[in-house]
PDB file of C-alpha atoms and ligand atoms in Angstrom:
ATOM      1  CA  MET J   1       3.236 -19.926  17.453  1.00 42.00           C
ATOM      2  CA  SER J   2       1.089 -20.350  14.270  1.00 41.00           C
ATOM      3  CA  GLY J   3       4.470 -21.482  12.383  1.00 43.00           C
ATOM      4  CA  ASN J   4       5.059 -19.606   8.459  1.00 44.00           C
ATOM      5  CA  LYS J   5       2.946 -21.753   6.945  1.00 48.00           C
ATOM      6  CA  THR J   6      -0.299 -19.990   8.068  1.00 82.00           C
ATOM      7  CA  ARG J   7       0.929 -16.344   7.276  1.00 92.00           C
ATOM      8  CA  VAL J   8       0.265 -15.142   3.787  1.00 95.00           C
ATOM      9  CA  PRO J   9       3.481 -13.983   2.233  1.00 96.00           C
ATOM     10  CA  VAL J  10       3.393 -10.313   1.081  1.00 97.00           C
ATOM     11  CA  ALA J  11       5.164  -8.170  -1.304  1.00 98.00           C
ATOM     12  CA  VAL J  12       5.036  -4.562  -0.373  1.00 98.00           C
ATOM     13  CA  PHE J  13       5.118  -2.232  -3.321  1.00 98.00           C
ATOM     14  CA  ALA J  14       6.865   1.479  -2.926  1.00 98.00           C
ATOM     15  CA  SER J  15       8.610   4.359  -4.361  1.00 95.00           C
ATOM     16  CA  GLY J  16       9.121   6.776  -1.763  1.00 95.00           C
ATOM     17  CA  ALA J  17      10.284   7.177   1.719  1.00 96.00           C
ATOM     18  CA  GLY J  18       8.673   3.853   2.958  1.00 97.00           C
ATOM     19  CA  SER J  19       7.259   5.231   6.287  1.00 97.00           C
ATOM     20  CA  ASN J  20       4.063   2.973   5.801  1.00 98.00           C
ATOM     21  CA  ALA J  21       6.131   0.100   4.513  1.00 98.00           C
ATOM     22  CA  GLU J  22       8.042   0.075   7.610  1.00 98.00           C
ATOM     23  CA  LYS J  23       4.994   0.118   9.593  1.00 98.00           C
ATOM     24  CA  ILE J  24       3.545  -2.791   7.785  1.00 98.00           C
ATOM     25  CA  ILE J  25       6.666  -4.698   8.238  1.00 97.00           C
ATOM     26  CA  GLU J  26       6.929  -3.980  12.002  1.00 96.00           C
ATOM     27  CA  GLN J  27       3.316  -5.095  12.450  1.00 93.00           C
ATOM     28  CA  ALA J  28       4.006  -8.400  10.717  1.00 93.00           C
ATOM     29  CA  GLY J  29       7.199  -8.701  13.533  1.00 89.00           C
ATOM     30  CA  LEU J  30       5.115  -8.180  16.176  1.00 86.00           C
ATOM     31  CA  ALA J  31       2.267 -10.256  15.381  1.00 81.00           C
ATOM     32  CA  GLU J  32       4.848 -13.175  14.586  1.00 82.00           C
ATOM     33  CA  LYS J  33       6.278 -12.744  18.333  1.00 82.00           C
ATOM     34  CA  ASN J  34       2.948 -13.066  19.587  1.00 82.00           C
ATOM     35  CA  GLY J  35       2.334 -16.039  17.761  1.00 81.00           C
ATOM     36  CA  ALA J  36      -0.651 -14.336  15.898  1.00 77.00           C
ATOM     37  CA  GLY J  37       0.878 -13.097  12.484  1.00 77.00           C
ATOM     38  CA  GLY J  38      -1.388 -12.989   9.249  1.00 91.00           C
ATOM     39  CA  TYR J  39       1.096 -12.246   7.021  1.00 95.00           C
ATOM     40  CA  THR J  40       4.953 -11.848   6.583  1.00 95.00           C
ATOM     41  CA  VAL J  41       6.582  -9.351   3.979  1.00 97.00           C
ATOM     42  CA  ASN J  42       8.685 -11.411   1.836  1.00 97.00           C
ATOM     43  CA  LEU J  43       9.362  -8.659  -0.268  1.00 98.00           C
ATOM     44  CA  VAL J  44       9.977  -5.156  -1.171  1.00 98.00           C
ATOM     45  CA  VAL J  45       9.425  -4.090  -4.715  1.00 98.00           C
ATOM     46  CA  CYS J  46      10.511  -0.353  -5.773  1.00 98.00           C
ATOM     47  CA  ASN J  47      11.014   1.304  -9.101  1.00 97.00           C
ATOM     48  CA  LYS J  48      13.145   4.061  -7.901  1.00 97.00           C
ATOM     49  CA  PRO J  49      16.873   3.058  -7.026  1.00 96.00           C
ATOM     50  CA  GLY J  50      18.010   5.384  -3.704  1.00 96.00           C
ATOM     51  CA  ALA J  51      14.434   5.481  -2.634  1.00 98.00           C
ATOM     52  CA  GLY J  52      14.402   5.472   0.760  1.00 98.00           C
ATOM     53  CA  VAL J  53      11.952   2.310   1.389  1.00 98.00           C
ATOM     54  CA  LEU J  54      15.192   0.293   0.096  1.00 98.00           C
ATOM     55  CA  GLY J  55      17.010   1.152   3.221  1.00 98.00           C
ATOM     56  CA  ILE J  56      14.239   0.079   5.176  1.00 98.00           C
ATOM     57  CA  ALA J  57      13.953  -3.175   3.672  1.00 98.00           C
ATOM     58  CA  GLU J  58      17.478  -3.438   4.433  1.00 98.00           C
ATOM     59  CA  LYS J  59      17.296  -3.109   7.839  1.00 97.00           C
ATOM     60  CA  TYR J  60      14.840  -5.753   8.338  1.00 97.00           C
ATOM     61  CA  GLY J  61      16.454  -7.933   6.043  1.00 97.00           C
ATOM     62  CA  ILE J  62      14.091  -8.331   3.375  1.00 97.00           C
ATOM     63  CA  GLU J  63      14.611  -8.819  -0.210  1.00 98.00           C
ATOM     64  CA  THR J  64      13.880  -6.247  -2.659  1.00 98.00           C
ATOM     65  CA  LEU J  65      13.127  -6.368  -6.516  1.00 98.00           C
ATOM     66  CA  ILE J  66      13.855  -3.183  -8.079  1.00 98.00           C
ATOM     67  CA  ILE J  67      11.613  -3.289 -11.459  1.00 97.00           C
ATOM     68  CA  GLU J  68      11.738  -1.241 -15.023  1.00 96.00           C
ATOM     69  CA  LYS J  69       8.828   0.452 -16.589  1.00 96.00           C
ATOM     70  CA  GLU J  70       9.125  -1.558 -20.158  1.00 94.00           C
ATOM     71  CA  ARG J  71       8.753  -4.970 -18.549  1.00 93.00           C
ATOM     72  CA  PHE J  72       6.191  -3.847 -15.977  1.00 96.00           C
ATOM     73  CA  PHE J  73       4.043  -2.294 -18.410  1.00 95.00           C
ATOM     74  CA  ASN J  74       4.770  -4.462 -21.411  1.00 93.00           C
ATOM     75  CA  GLY J  75       6.154  -7.533 -20.126  1.00 90.00           C
ATOM     76  CA  ASP J  76       4.290  -9.904 -17.372  1.00 91.00           C
ATOM     77  CA  GLY J  77       4.468  -7.236 -14.970  1.00 90.00           C
ATOM     78  CA  TYR J  78       7.276  -9.296 -13.005  1.00 96.00           C
ATOM     79  CA  THR J  79       4.358 -11.778 -12.169  1.00 97.00           C
ATOM     80  CA  THR J  80       7.119 -14.580 -12.596  1.00 96.00           C
ATOM     81  CA  GLU J  81       9.365 -13.176 -10.229  1.00 96.00           C
ATOM     82  CA  LEU J  82       6.445 -12.547  -7.967  1.00 98.00           C
ATOM     83  CA  ARG J  83       5.393 -16.155  -8.027  1.00 97.00           C
ATOM     84  CA  ASN J  84       8.787 -17.697  -8.042  1.00 97.00           C
ATOM     85  CA  ARG J  85       8.903 -15.815  -4.318  1.00 97.00           C
ATOM     86  CA  GLY J  86       5.630 -17.357  -3.462  1.00 97.00           C
ATOM     87  CA  ILE J  87       3.909 -13.952  -3.031  1.00 98.00           C
ATOM     88  CA  GLN J  88       0.091 -14.429  -2.686  1.00 97.00           C
ATOM     89  CA  PHE J  89      -1.104 -10.642  -1.850  1.00 98.00           C
ATOM     90  CA  ILE J  90       0.241  -7.628  -3.064  1.00 98.00           C
ATOM     91  CA  VAL J  91       0.035  -4.058  -0.917  1.00 98.00           C
ATOM     92  CA  LEU J  92       0.889  -0.899  -2.566  1.00 98.00           C
ATOM     93  CA  ALA J  93       2.241   1.586   0.004  1.00 98.00           C
ATOM     94  CA  GLY J  94       3.014   4.695  -1.886  1.00 95.00           C
ATOM     95  CA  PHE J  95       3.631   3.225  -5.486  1.00 95.00           C
ATOM     96  CA  LEU J  96       2.906   5.635  -8.099  1.00 89.00           C
ATOM     97  CA  TRP J  97       2.643   3.496 -11.153  1.00 93.00           C
ATOM     98  CA  LYS J  98      -0.440   2.205 -12.249  1.00 93.00           C
ATOM     99  CA  ILE J  99      -0.932  -1.635 -11.855  1.00 96.00           C
ATOM    100  CA  PRO J 100      -0.734  -3.067 -15.224  1.00 96.00           C
ATOM    101  CA  ASN J 101      -3.672  -5.761 -15.969  1.00 95.00           C
ATOM    102  CA  THR J 102      -1.279  -8.464 -16.343  1.00 95.00           C
ATOM    103  CA  LEU J 103      -0.641  -8.162 -12.507  1.00 97.00           C
ATOM    104  CA  ILE J 104      -4.253  -7.624 -11.780  1.00 96.00           C
ATOM    105  CA  LYS J 105      -5.107 -10.643 -13.539  1.00 96.00           C
ATOM    106  CA  ALA J 106      -2.604 -12.873 -11.884  1.00 96.00           C
ATOM    107  CA  TYR J 107      -3.743 -11.563  -8.248  1.00 97.00           C
ATOM    108  CA  PRO J 108      -7.309 -10.889  -8.390  1.00 95.00           C
ATOM    109  CA  ASN J 109      -8.441  -9.077  -5.223  1.00 95.00           C
ATOM    110  CA  LYS J 110      -4.935  -9.813  -3.811  1.00 97.00           C
ATOM    111  CA  ILE J 111      -3.765  -6.365  -4.555  1.00 98.00           C
ATOM    112  CA  ILE J 112      -4.408  -3.273  -2.038  1.00 98.00           C
ATOM    113  CA  ASN J 113      -3.752   0.239  -1.851  1.00 97.00           C
ATOM    114  CA  ILE J 114      -3.888   3.346   0.326  1.00 97.00           C
ATOM    115  CA  HIS J 115      -4.954   6.679  -0.890  1.00 97.00           C
ATOM    116  CA  PRO J 116      -4.430   9.763   1.221  1.00 97.00           C
ATOM    117  CA  ALA J 117      -7.743  10.769   1.012  1.00 98.00           C
ATOM    118  CA  LEU J 118     -11.379   9.925   1.299  1.00 98.00           C
ATOM    119  CA  LEU J 119     -12.282   8.387  -2.092  1.00 97.00           C
ATOM    120  CA  PRO J 120     -13.959   8.634  -4.439  1.00 96.00           C
ATOM    121  CA  LYS J 121     -13.278  12.516  -3.790  1.00 96.00           C
ATOM    122  CA  TYR J 122      -9.676  13.477  -4.856  1.00 97.00           C
ATOM    123  CA  GLY J 123      -8.704  10.354  -6.417  1.00 95.00           C
ATOM    124  CA  GLY J 124      -7.629   9.629 -10.073  1.00 91.00           C
ATOM    125  CA  LYS J 125      -4.412  10.112 -12.278  1.00 87.00           C
ATOM    126  CA  GLY J 126      -2.286  12.730 -11.262  1.00 89.00           C
ATOM    127  CA  MET J 127      -4.014  12.810  -7.731  1.00 93.00           C
ATOM    128  CA  TYR J 128      -1.323  11.570  -5.443  1.00 91.00           C
ATOM    129  CA  GLY J 129       1.199  13.128  -2.504  1.00 90.00           C
ATOM    130  CA  SER J 130       0.955  16.656  -1.471  1.00 94.00           C
ATOM    131  CA  LYS J 131      -1.382  17.246  -4.672  1.00 96.00           C
ATOM    132  CA  VAL J 132      -4.247  15.781  -2.713  1.00 97.00           C
ATOM    133  CA  HIS J 133      -3.714  17.930   0.313  1.00 98.00           C
ATOM    134  CA  GLU J 134      -3.409  21.231  -1.870  1.00 97.00           C
ATOM    135  CA  ALA J 135      -6.460  20.297  -3.468  1.00 98.00           C
ATOM    136  CA  ILE J 136      -8.338  19.869  -0.223  1.00 98.00           C
ATOM    137  CA  ILE J 137      -6.990  22.911   1.441  1.00 98.00           C
ATOM    138  CA  ALA J 138      -7.908  24.935  -1.408  1.00 97.00           C
ATOM    139  CA  ALA J 139     -11.570  23.707  -1.756  1.00 97.00           C
ATOM    140  CA  GLY J 140     -12.169  24.326   1.769  1.00 97.00           C
ATOM    141  CA  ASP J 141     -12.965  20.786   2.777  1.00 98.00           C
ATOM    142  CA  ARG J 142     -13.251  20.541   6.461  1.00 98.00           C
ATOM    143  CA  GLU J 143     -12.799  16.644   6.437  1.00 98.00           C
ATOM    144  CA  SER J 144     -10.095  14.460   5.071  1.00 98.00           C
ATOM    145  CA  GLY J 145      -8.679  10.871   5.492  1.00 98.00           C
ATOM    146  CA  ILE J 146      -7.566   7.813   4.244  1.00 98.00           C
ATOM    147  CA  THR J 147      -9.120   5.069   2.117  1.00 98.00           C
ATOM    148  CA  ILE J 148      -7.731   1.340   2.164  1.00 98.00           C
ATOM    149  CA  HIS J 149      -9.038  -0.048  -1.237  1.00 98.00           C
ATOM    150  CA  TYR J 150      -8.718  -3.201  -3.454  1.00 98.00           C
ATOM    151  CA  VAL J 151      -6.823  -2.536  -7.177  1.00 97.00           C
ATOM    152  CA  ASP J 152      -8.663  -2.577 -10.296  1.00 93.00           C
ATOM    153  CA  GLU J 153      -7.882  -1.459 -13.864  1.00 89.00           C
ATOM    154  CA  LEU J 154      -8.762   2.048 -12.902  1.00 87.00           C
ATOM    155  CA  TYR J 155      -7.055   4.816 -10.723  1.00 85.00           C
ATOM    156  CA  ASP J 156      -7.929   4.303  -7.074  1.00 88.00           C
ATOM    157  CA  HIS J 157     -11.292   2.772  -8.320  1.00 88.00           C
ATOM    158  CA  GLY J 158     -11.483  -0.430  -6.483  1.00 94.00           C
ATOM    159  CA  ASN J 159     -13.692  -1.548  -3.759  1.00 97.00           C
ATOM    160  CA  ILE J 160     -13.116   0.108  -0.491  1.00 98.00           C
ATOM    161  CA  ILE J 161     -11.931  -1.754   2.599  1.00 98.00           C
ATOM    162  CA  PHE J 162     -11.447   0.957   5.105  1.00 98.00           C
ATOM    163  CA  GLN J 163     -11.720   4.598   5.465  1.00 98.00           C
ATOM    164  CA  GLY J 164     -10.425   6.598   8.378  1.00 98.00           C
ATOM    165  CA  ARG J 165     -11.095  10.243   8.972  1.00 98.00           C
ATOM    166  CA  CYS J 166      -9.698  13.350  10.144  1.00 98.00           C
ATOM    167  CA  ALA J 167     -10.310  16.866  10.470  1.00 98.00           C
ATOM    168  CA  VAL J 168      -9.354  19.643   8.282  1.00 98.00           C
ATOM    169  CA  ASP J 169      -8.749  22.838  10.652  1.00 97.00           C
ATOM    170  CA  GLU J 170      -8.556  26.541   9.147  1.00 96.00           C
ATOM    171  CA  MET J 171      -4.897  26.630  10.386  1.00 97.00           C
ATOM    172  CA  ASP J 172      -3.956  23.493   8.137  1.00 98.00           C
ATOM    173  CA  THR J 173      -1.701  23.849   5.298  1.00 98.00           C
ATOM    174  CA  ALA J 174      -0.719  20.852   2.811  1.00 98.00           C
ATOM    175  CA  GLU J 175       1.858  20.113   5.245  1.00 97.00           C
ATOM    176  CA  THR J 176       0.313  19.451   8.504  1.00 98.00           C
ATOM    177  CA  LEU J 177      -2.778  18.156   6.658  1.00 98.00           C
ATOM    178  CA  ALA J 178       0.006  15.430   5.178  1.00 98.00           C
ATOM    179  CA  GLN J 179       1.388  14.912   9.029  1.00 98.00           C
ATOM    180  CA  LYS J 180      -2.400  13.747   9.753  1.00 98.00           C
ATOM    181  CA  ILE J 181      -3.149  11.629   7.073  1.00 98.00           C
ATOM    182  CA  HIS J 182       0.506   9.943   7.747  1.00 97.00           C
ATOM    183  CA  LEU J 183      -0.426   9.335  11.163  1.00 98.00           C
ATOM    184  CA  LEU J 184      -3.563   7.744  10.368  1.00 98.00           C
ATOM    185  CA  GLU J 185      -2.366   5.959   7.580  1.00 98.00           C
ATOM    186  CA  HIS J 186       0.666   4.460  10.229  1.00 98.00           C
ATOM    187  CA  ARG J 187      -2.078   3.584  12.762  1.00 98.00           C
ATOM    188  CA  HIS J 188      -4.579   1.575  10.507  1.00 98.00           C
ATOM    189  CA  TYR J 189      -2.768   0.207   7.362  1.00 98.00           C
ATOM    190  CA  PRO J 190      -0.983  -2.491   9.069  1.00 97.00           C
ATOM    191  CA  GLN J 191      -3.979  -3.487  11.175  1.00 96.00           C
ATOM    192  CA  VAL J 192      -6.155  -3.743   8.284  1.00 97.00           C
ATOM    193  CA  ILE J 193      -3.736  -5.589   6.369  1.00 97.00           C
ATOM    194  CA  GLU J 194      -3.424  -8.187   9.377  1.00 95.00           C
ATOM    195  CA  ASP J 195      -7.103  -8.639   9.882  1.00 94.00           C
ATOM    196  CA  LEU J 196      -7.798  -9.034   6.130  1.00 95.00           C
ATOM    197  CA  LEU J 197      -4.912 -11.738   5.515  1.00 94.00           C
ATOM    198  CA  LYS J 198      -5.936 -13.198   9.035  1.00 89.00           C
ATOM    199  CA  MET J 199      -9.625 -13.485   7.569  1.00 82.00           C
ATOM    200  CA  GLN J 200      -8.427 -15.269   4.335  1.00 77.00           C
ATOM    201  CA  ASN J 201      -6.047 -17.568   6.301  1.00 73.00           C
ATOM    202  CA  SER J 202      -8.968 -18.863   8.392  1.00 69.00           C
ATOM    203  CA  ARG J 203     -11.168 -19.817   5.730  1.00 64.00           C
TER     204      ARG J 203
HETATM  205  C1  LIG Q   1       1.212   8.033   1.546  1.00 80.88           C
HETATM  206  O1  LIG Q   1       0.857   8.966   2.317  1.00 80.88           O
HETATM  207  C2  LIG Q   1       0.204   7.297   0.825  1.00 80.88           C
HETATM  208  O2  LIG Q   1      -1.127   7.294   0.895  1.00 80.88           O
HETATM  209  C3  LIG Q   1       0.600   7.819  -0.607  1.00 80.88           C
HETATM  210  O3  LIG Q   1       2.005   8.020  -0.651  1.00 80.88           O
HETATM  211  C4  LIG Q   1       2.537   8.370   0.622  1.00 80.88           C
HETATM  212  C5  LIG Q   1       3.798   7.126   1.096  1.00 80.88           C
HETATM  213  O4  LIG Q   1       4.574   7.660   2.069  1.00 80.88           O
HETATM  214  N1  LIG Q   1       0.005   6.903  -1.365  1.00 80.88           N
HETATM  215  P1  LIG Q   1       5.280   6.868   2.422  1.00 80.88           P
HETATM  216  O5  LIG Q   1       6.871   6.361   1.416  1.00 80.88           O
HETATM  217  O6  LIG Q   1       4.906   5.224   3.004  1.00 80.88           O
HETATM  218  O7  LIG Q   1       6.286   7.473   4.115  1.00 80.88           O
END
């Protein structure tokens, strides 16, 4: 066993159903079992009371933190709470609020996001969830995918870490495309986090 000390304590920020959060939590557990873990999920941060992700956190016995708009954007971005819990890395998994500069400065190059399209296409303010897939279908694109990237001051803009692709068929609707994208996300996001943080650990 590599022991807890060598695993990076991660906070997952999510506002929705939390299917990505669940896969990320499962991967951490699996890797720990094999003595190979690069990270542990120590906290789930959510801005929506009642969101599905909170039930998932409860199922796995992970602490949750519900955050409020005013303090997030005009206060310290909850940096104090994150630091007090020893959080070293932040993973956004379906978190819709823009990350304030205070938090980006507190965690430089230590916040990553997943976007359900091939950035820089179909990114930016207002481009989230089904809106992305609807735009891709309307444009008649024959390919879409996922982008995992670092978070900087602009929406969907930071350096790209990984992209995965899938075909968009003529029969696809925003719903069927969303399903394909979710599968890609579940397959790759946990592994990319694991690889990234294992690398960070070995430095
Ligand atoms: C994912 O498609 C992600 O790319 C987007 O929001 C969705 C979250 O889904 N940013 P879930 O809550 O993880 O199921």
